[in-house]
CSV table of C-alpha atoms in Angstrom, one decimal:
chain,number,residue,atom,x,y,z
A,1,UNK,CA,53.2,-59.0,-22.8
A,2,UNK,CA,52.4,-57.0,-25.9
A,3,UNK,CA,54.8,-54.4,-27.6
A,4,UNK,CA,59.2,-54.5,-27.3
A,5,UNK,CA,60.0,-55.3,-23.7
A,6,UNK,CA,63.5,-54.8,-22.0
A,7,UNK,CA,64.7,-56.1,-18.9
A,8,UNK,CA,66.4,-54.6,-17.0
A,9,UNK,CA,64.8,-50.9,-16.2
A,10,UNK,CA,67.8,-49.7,-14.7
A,11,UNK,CA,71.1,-51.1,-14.5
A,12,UNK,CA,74.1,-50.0,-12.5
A,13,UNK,CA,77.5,-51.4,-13.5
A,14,UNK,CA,81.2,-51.1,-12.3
A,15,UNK,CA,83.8,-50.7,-15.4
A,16,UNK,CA,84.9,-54.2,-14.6
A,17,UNK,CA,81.8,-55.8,-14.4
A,18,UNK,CA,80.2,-58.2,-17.0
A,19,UNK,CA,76.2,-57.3,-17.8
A,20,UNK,CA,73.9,-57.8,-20.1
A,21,UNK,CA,70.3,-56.5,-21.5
A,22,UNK,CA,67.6,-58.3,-22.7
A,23,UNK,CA,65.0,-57.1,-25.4
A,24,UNK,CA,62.0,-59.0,-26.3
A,25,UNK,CA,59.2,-58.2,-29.3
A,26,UNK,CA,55.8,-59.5,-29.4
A,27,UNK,CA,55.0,-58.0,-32.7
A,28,UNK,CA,56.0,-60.8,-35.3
A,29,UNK,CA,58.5,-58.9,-36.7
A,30,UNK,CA,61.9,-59.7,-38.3
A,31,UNK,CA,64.3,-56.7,-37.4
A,32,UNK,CA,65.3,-55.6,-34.5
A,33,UNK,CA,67.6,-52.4,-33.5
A,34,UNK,CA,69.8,-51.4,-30.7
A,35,UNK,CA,70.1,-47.3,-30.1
A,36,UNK,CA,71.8,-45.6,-28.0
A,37,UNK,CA,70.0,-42.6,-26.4
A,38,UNK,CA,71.8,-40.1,-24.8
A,39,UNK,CA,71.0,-36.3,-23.4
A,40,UNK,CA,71.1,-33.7,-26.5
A,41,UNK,CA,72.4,-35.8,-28.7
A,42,UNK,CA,70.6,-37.8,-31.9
A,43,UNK,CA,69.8,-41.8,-30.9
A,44,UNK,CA,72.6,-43.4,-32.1
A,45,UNK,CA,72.3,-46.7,-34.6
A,46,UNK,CA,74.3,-49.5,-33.0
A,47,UNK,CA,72.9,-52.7,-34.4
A,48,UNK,CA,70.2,-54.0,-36.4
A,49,UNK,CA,69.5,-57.6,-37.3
A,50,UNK,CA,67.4,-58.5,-40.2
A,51,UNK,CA,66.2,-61.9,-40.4
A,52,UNK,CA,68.3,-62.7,-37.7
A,53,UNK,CA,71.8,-61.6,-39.1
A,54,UNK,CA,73.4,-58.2,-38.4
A,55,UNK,CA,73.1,-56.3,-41.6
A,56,UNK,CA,74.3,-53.1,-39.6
A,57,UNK,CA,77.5,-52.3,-36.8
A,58,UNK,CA,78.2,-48.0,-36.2
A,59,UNK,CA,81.1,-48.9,-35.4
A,60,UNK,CA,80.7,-49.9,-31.7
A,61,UNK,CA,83.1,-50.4,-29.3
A,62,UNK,CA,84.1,-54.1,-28.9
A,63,UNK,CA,82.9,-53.7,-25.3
A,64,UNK,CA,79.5,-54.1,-26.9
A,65,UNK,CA,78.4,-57.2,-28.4
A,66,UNK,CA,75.1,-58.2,-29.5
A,67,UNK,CA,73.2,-61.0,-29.8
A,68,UNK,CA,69.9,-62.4,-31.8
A,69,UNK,CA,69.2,-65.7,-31.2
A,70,UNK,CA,66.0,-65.5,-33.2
A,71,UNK,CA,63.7,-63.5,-34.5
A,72,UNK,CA,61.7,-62.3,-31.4
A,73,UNK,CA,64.9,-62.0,-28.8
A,74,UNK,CA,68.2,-59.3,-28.8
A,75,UNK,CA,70.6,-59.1,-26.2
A,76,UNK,CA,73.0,-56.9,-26.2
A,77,UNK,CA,76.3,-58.0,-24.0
A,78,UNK,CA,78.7,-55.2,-21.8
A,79,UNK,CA,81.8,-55.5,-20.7
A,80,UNK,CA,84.3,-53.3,-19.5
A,81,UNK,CA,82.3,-50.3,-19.7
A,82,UNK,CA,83.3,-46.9,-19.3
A,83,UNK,CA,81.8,-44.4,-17.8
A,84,UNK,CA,80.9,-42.2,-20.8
A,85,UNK,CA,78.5,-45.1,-21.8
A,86,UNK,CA,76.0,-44.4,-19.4
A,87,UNK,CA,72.7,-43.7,-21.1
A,88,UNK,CA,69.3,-45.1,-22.1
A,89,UNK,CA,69.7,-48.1,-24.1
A,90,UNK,CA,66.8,-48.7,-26.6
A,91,UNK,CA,65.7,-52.0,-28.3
A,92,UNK,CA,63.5,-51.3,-31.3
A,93,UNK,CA,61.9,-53.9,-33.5
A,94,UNK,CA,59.8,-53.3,-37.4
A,95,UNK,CA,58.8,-55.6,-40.3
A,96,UNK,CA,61.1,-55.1,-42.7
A,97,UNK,CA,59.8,-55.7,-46.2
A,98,UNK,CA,62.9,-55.5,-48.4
A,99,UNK,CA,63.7,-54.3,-51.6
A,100,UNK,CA,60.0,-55.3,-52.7
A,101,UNK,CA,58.9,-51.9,-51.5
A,102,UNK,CA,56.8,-51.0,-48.5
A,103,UNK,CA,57.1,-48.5,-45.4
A,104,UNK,CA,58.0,-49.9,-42.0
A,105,UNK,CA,57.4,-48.3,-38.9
A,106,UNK,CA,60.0,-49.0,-35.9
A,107,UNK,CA,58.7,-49.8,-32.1
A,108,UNK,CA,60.8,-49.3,-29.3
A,109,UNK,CA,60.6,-50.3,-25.7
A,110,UNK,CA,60.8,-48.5,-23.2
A,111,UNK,CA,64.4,-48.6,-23.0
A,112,UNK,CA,67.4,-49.9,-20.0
A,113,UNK,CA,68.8,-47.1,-18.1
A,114,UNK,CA,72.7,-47.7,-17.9
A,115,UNK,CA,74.6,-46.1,-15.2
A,116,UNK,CA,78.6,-47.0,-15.3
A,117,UNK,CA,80.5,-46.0,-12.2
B,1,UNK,CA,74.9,-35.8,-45.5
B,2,UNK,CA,73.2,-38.2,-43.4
B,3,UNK,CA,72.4,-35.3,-40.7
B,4,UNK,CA,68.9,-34.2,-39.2
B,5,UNK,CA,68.8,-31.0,-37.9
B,6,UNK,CA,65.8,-30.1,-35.6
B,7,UNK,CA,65.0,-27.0,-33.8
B,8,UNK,CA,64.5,-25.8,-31.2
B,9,UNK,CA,66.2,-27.7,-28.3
B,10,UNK,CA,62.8,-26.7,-26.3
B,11,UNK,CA,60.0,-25.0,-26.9
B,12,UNK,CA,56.8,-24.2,-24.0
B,13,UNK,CA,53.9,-22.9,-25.4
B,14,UNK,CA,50.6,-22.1,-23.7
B,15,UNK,CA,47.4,-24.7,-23.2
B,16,UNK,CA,45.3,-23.9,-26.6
B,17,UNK,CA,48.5,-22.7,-28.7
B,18,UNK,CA,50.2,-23.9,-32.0
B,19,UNK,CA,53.2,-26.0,-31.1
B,20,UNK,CA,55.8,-26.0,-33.9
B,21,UNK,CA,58.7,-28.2,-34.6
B,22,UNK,CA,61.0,-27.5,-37.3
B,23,UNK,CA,63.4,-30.4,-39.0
B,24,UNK,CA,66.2,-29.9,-42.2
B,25,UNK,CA,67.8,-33.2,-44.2
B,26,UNK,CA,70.8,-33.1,-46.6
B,27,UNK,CA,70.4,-36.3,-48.1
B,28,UNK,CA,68.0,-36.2,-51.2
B,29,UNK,CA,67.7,-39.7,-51.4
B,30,UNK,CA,65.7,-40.0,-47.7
B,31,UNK,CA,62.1,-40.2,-48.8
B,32,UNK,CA,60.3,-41.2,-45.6
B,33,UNK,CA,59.9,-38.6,-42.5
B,34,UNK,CA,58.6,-39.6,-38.9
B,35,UNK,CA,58.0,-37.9,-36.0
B,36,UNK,CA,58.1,-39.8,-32.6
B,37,UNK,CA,56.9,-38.8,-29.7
B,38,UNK,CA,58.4,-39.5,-26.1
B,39,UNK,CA,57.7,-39.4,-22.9
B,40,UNK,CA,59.6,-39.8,-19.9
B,41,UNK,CA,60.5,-43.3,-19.0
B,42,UNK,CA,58.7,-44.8,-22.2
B,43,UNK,CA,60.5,-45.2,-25.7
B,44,UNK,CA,60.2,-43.2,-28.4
B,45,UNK,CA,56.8,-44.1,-30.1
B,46,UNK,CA,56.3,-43.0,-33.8
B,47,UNK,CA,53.1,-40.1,-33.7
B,48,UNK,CA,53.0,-39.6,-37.9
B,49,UNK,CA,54.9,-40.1,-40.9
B,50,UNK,CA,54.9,-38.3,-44.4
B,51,UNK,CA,56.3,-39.2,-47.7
B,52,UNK,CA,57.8,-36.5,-50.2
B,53,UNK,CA,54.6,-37.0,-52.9
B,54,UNK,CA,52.3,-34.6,-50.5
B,55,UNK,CA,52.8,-31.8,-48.9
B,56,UNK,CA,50.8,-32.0,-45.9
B,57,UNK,CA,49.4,-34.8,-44.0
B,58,UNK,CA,47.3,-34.2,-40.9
B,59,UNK,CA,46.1,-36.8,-38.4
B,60,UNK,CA,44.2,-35.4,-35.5
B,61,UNK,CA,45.5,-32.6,-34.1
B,62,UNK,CA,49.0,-33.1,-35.6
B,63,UNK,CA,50.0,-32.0,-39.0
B,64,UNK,CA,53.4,-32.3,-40.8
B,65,UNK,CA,54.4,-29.9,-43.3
B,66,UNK,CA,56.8,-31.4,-46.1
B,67,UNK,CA,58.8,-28.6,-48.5
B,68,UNK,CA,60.9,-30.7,-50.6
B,69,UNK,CA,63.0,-28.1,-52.6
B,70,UNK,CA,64.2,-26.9,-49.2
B,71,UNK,CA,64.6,-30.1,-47.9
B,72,UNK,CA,62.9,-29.5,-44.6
B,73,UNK,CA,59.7,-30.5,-42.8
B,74,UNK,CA,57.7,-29.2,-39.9
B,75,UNK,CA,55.3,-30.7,-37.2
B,76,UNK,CA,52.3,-28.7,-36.1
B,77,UNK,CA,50.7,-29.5,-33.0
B,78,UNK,CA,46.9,-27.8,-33.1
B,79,UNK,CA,45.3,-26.9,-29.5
B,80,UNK,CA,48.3,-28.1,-27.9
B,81,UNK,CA,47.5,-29.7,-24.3
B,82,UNK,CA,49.4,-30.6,-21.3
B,83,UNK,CA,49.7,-34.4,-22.1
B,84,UNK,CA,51.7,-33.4,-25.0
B,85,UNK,CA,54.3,-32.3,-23.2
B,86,UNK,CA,57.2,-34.8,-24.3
B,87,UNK,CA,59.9,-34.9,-26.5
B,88,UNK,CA,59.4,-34.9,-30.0
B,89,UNK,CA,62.1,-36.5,-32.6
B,90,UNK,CA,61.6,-35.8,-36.3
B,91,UNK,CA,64.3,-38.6,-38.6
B,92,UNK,CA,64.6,-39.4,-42.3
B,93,UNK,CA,65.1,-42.5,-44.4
B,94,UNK,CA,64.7,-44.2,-47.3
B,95,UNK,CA,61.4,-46.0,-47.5
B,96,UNK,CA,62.8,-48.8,-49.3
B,97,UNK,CA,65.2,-51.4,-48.7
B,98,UNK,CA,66.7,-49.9,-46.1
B,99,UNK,CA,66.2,-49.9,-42.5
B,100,UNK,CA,68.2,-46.9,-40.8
B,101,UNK,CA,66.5,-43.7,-39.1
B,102,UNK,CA,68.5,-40.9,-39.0
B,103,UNK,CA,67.0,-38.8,-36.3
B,104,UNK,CA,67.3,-35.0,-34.7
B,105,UNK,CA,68.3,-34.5,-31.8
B,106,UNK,CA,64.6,-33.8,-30.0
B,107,UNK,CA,62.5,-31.0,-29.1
B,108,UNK,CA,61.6,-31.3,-25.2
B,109,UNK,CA,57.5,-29.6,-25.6
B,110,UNK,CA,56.2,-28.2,-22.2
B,111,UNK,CA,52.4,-27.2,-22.7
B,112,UNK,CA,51.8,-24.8,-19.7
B,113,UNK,CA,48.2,-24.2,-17.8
């Protein structure tokens, strides 16, 4: 596998259910991201972790927790959905090089399609 | 003042033709600007990136435009062909020491025959 992978593709969850998504780089790098993509709207920042600790929350729903367990692995935990949820979730990863300058550049995967009924 | 705004919503230009994106930023402190490219099914996967100390960088057929004193920036697709038909999403940050995007809201491109 090279590249941010996600598992699942597609995911199709009642509001009561309990879910989660998986997000895997292969990139050595030491951030990783959680957007939220949804139709006509902007991606939406939910999380980042940076070496491992979140640095970043938009404030998210509680429904929504996250999880890094190391550098290379993001999960990101649902519960309780509702329905206005449903969108593409996207797992991004980059090198972040800290205050000591440098640009980073952010890969994504291709993303979990969320469907809450 | 953490908004990107990108127009238009969609855009179809002809096989050969000049596709042109158009992106504004508020924040003067945002000194990198991506574009990244999409297509269906895949994530968003970053196509070219300019910083404010040039005014142009082209890679290929894609060029972005920077103007800083009016805070916006452009992406100019040359010869534009069907297999760039995605969506496009310009964003803004600060190069250094901090790690959000703020993105646009996309441009769906359809290159037609």
């Amino acid at each position: 596998e090279t590249g941010v992978t996600q598992t699942p593709r597609h995911l199709v969850m009642g509001m009561t259910n309990k879910k989660s998504l998986k997000c895997e780089q292969h990139l050595g790098h030491n951030a990783m991201y959680w957007y939220k993509q949804s139709a006509k709207k902007p991606l939406e920042l939910m999380f980042v972790y940076s070496l491992e600790e979140r640095v970043e929350n938009n404030s998210v729903p509680s429904r929504f927790s996250p999880e890094c367990p190391n550098s290379s692995h993001l999960f990101l935990h649902l519960h309780t959905l509702q329905p206005e949820d449903s969108a593409l979730y996207l797992c991004a990863s980059s090198q972040v090089r800290g205050l000591a300058g440098g640009l980073y550049e952010q890969y994504f995967g291709p993303g979990t399609r969320l469907t809450v009924t | 003042q953490q908004q990107v705004k990108q127009s238009p919503q969609s855009l179809i230009v002809q096989k050969g033709g000049i596709s042109i994106i158009n992106c504004a930023y508020e924040n003067t402190a945002f000194d990198y600007f991506p574009w990244y490219q999409q297509f269906p099914g895949k994530g968003p996967a970053l196509l070219i990136a300019i910083r404010p100390d040039v005014s142009e960088k082209k890679e290929g057929r894609f060029t972005i435009s920077f103007n800083k004193s009016a805070k916006q920036f452009s992406l100019h697709i040359m010869d534009s062909q069907p297999g760039d038909s995605a969506t496009y999403f310009c964003a803004a940050s600060r190069a250094f020491g901090n790690e959000k995007l703020t993105f646009g809201t996309g441009t769906r491109l359809t290159i037609i025959p």
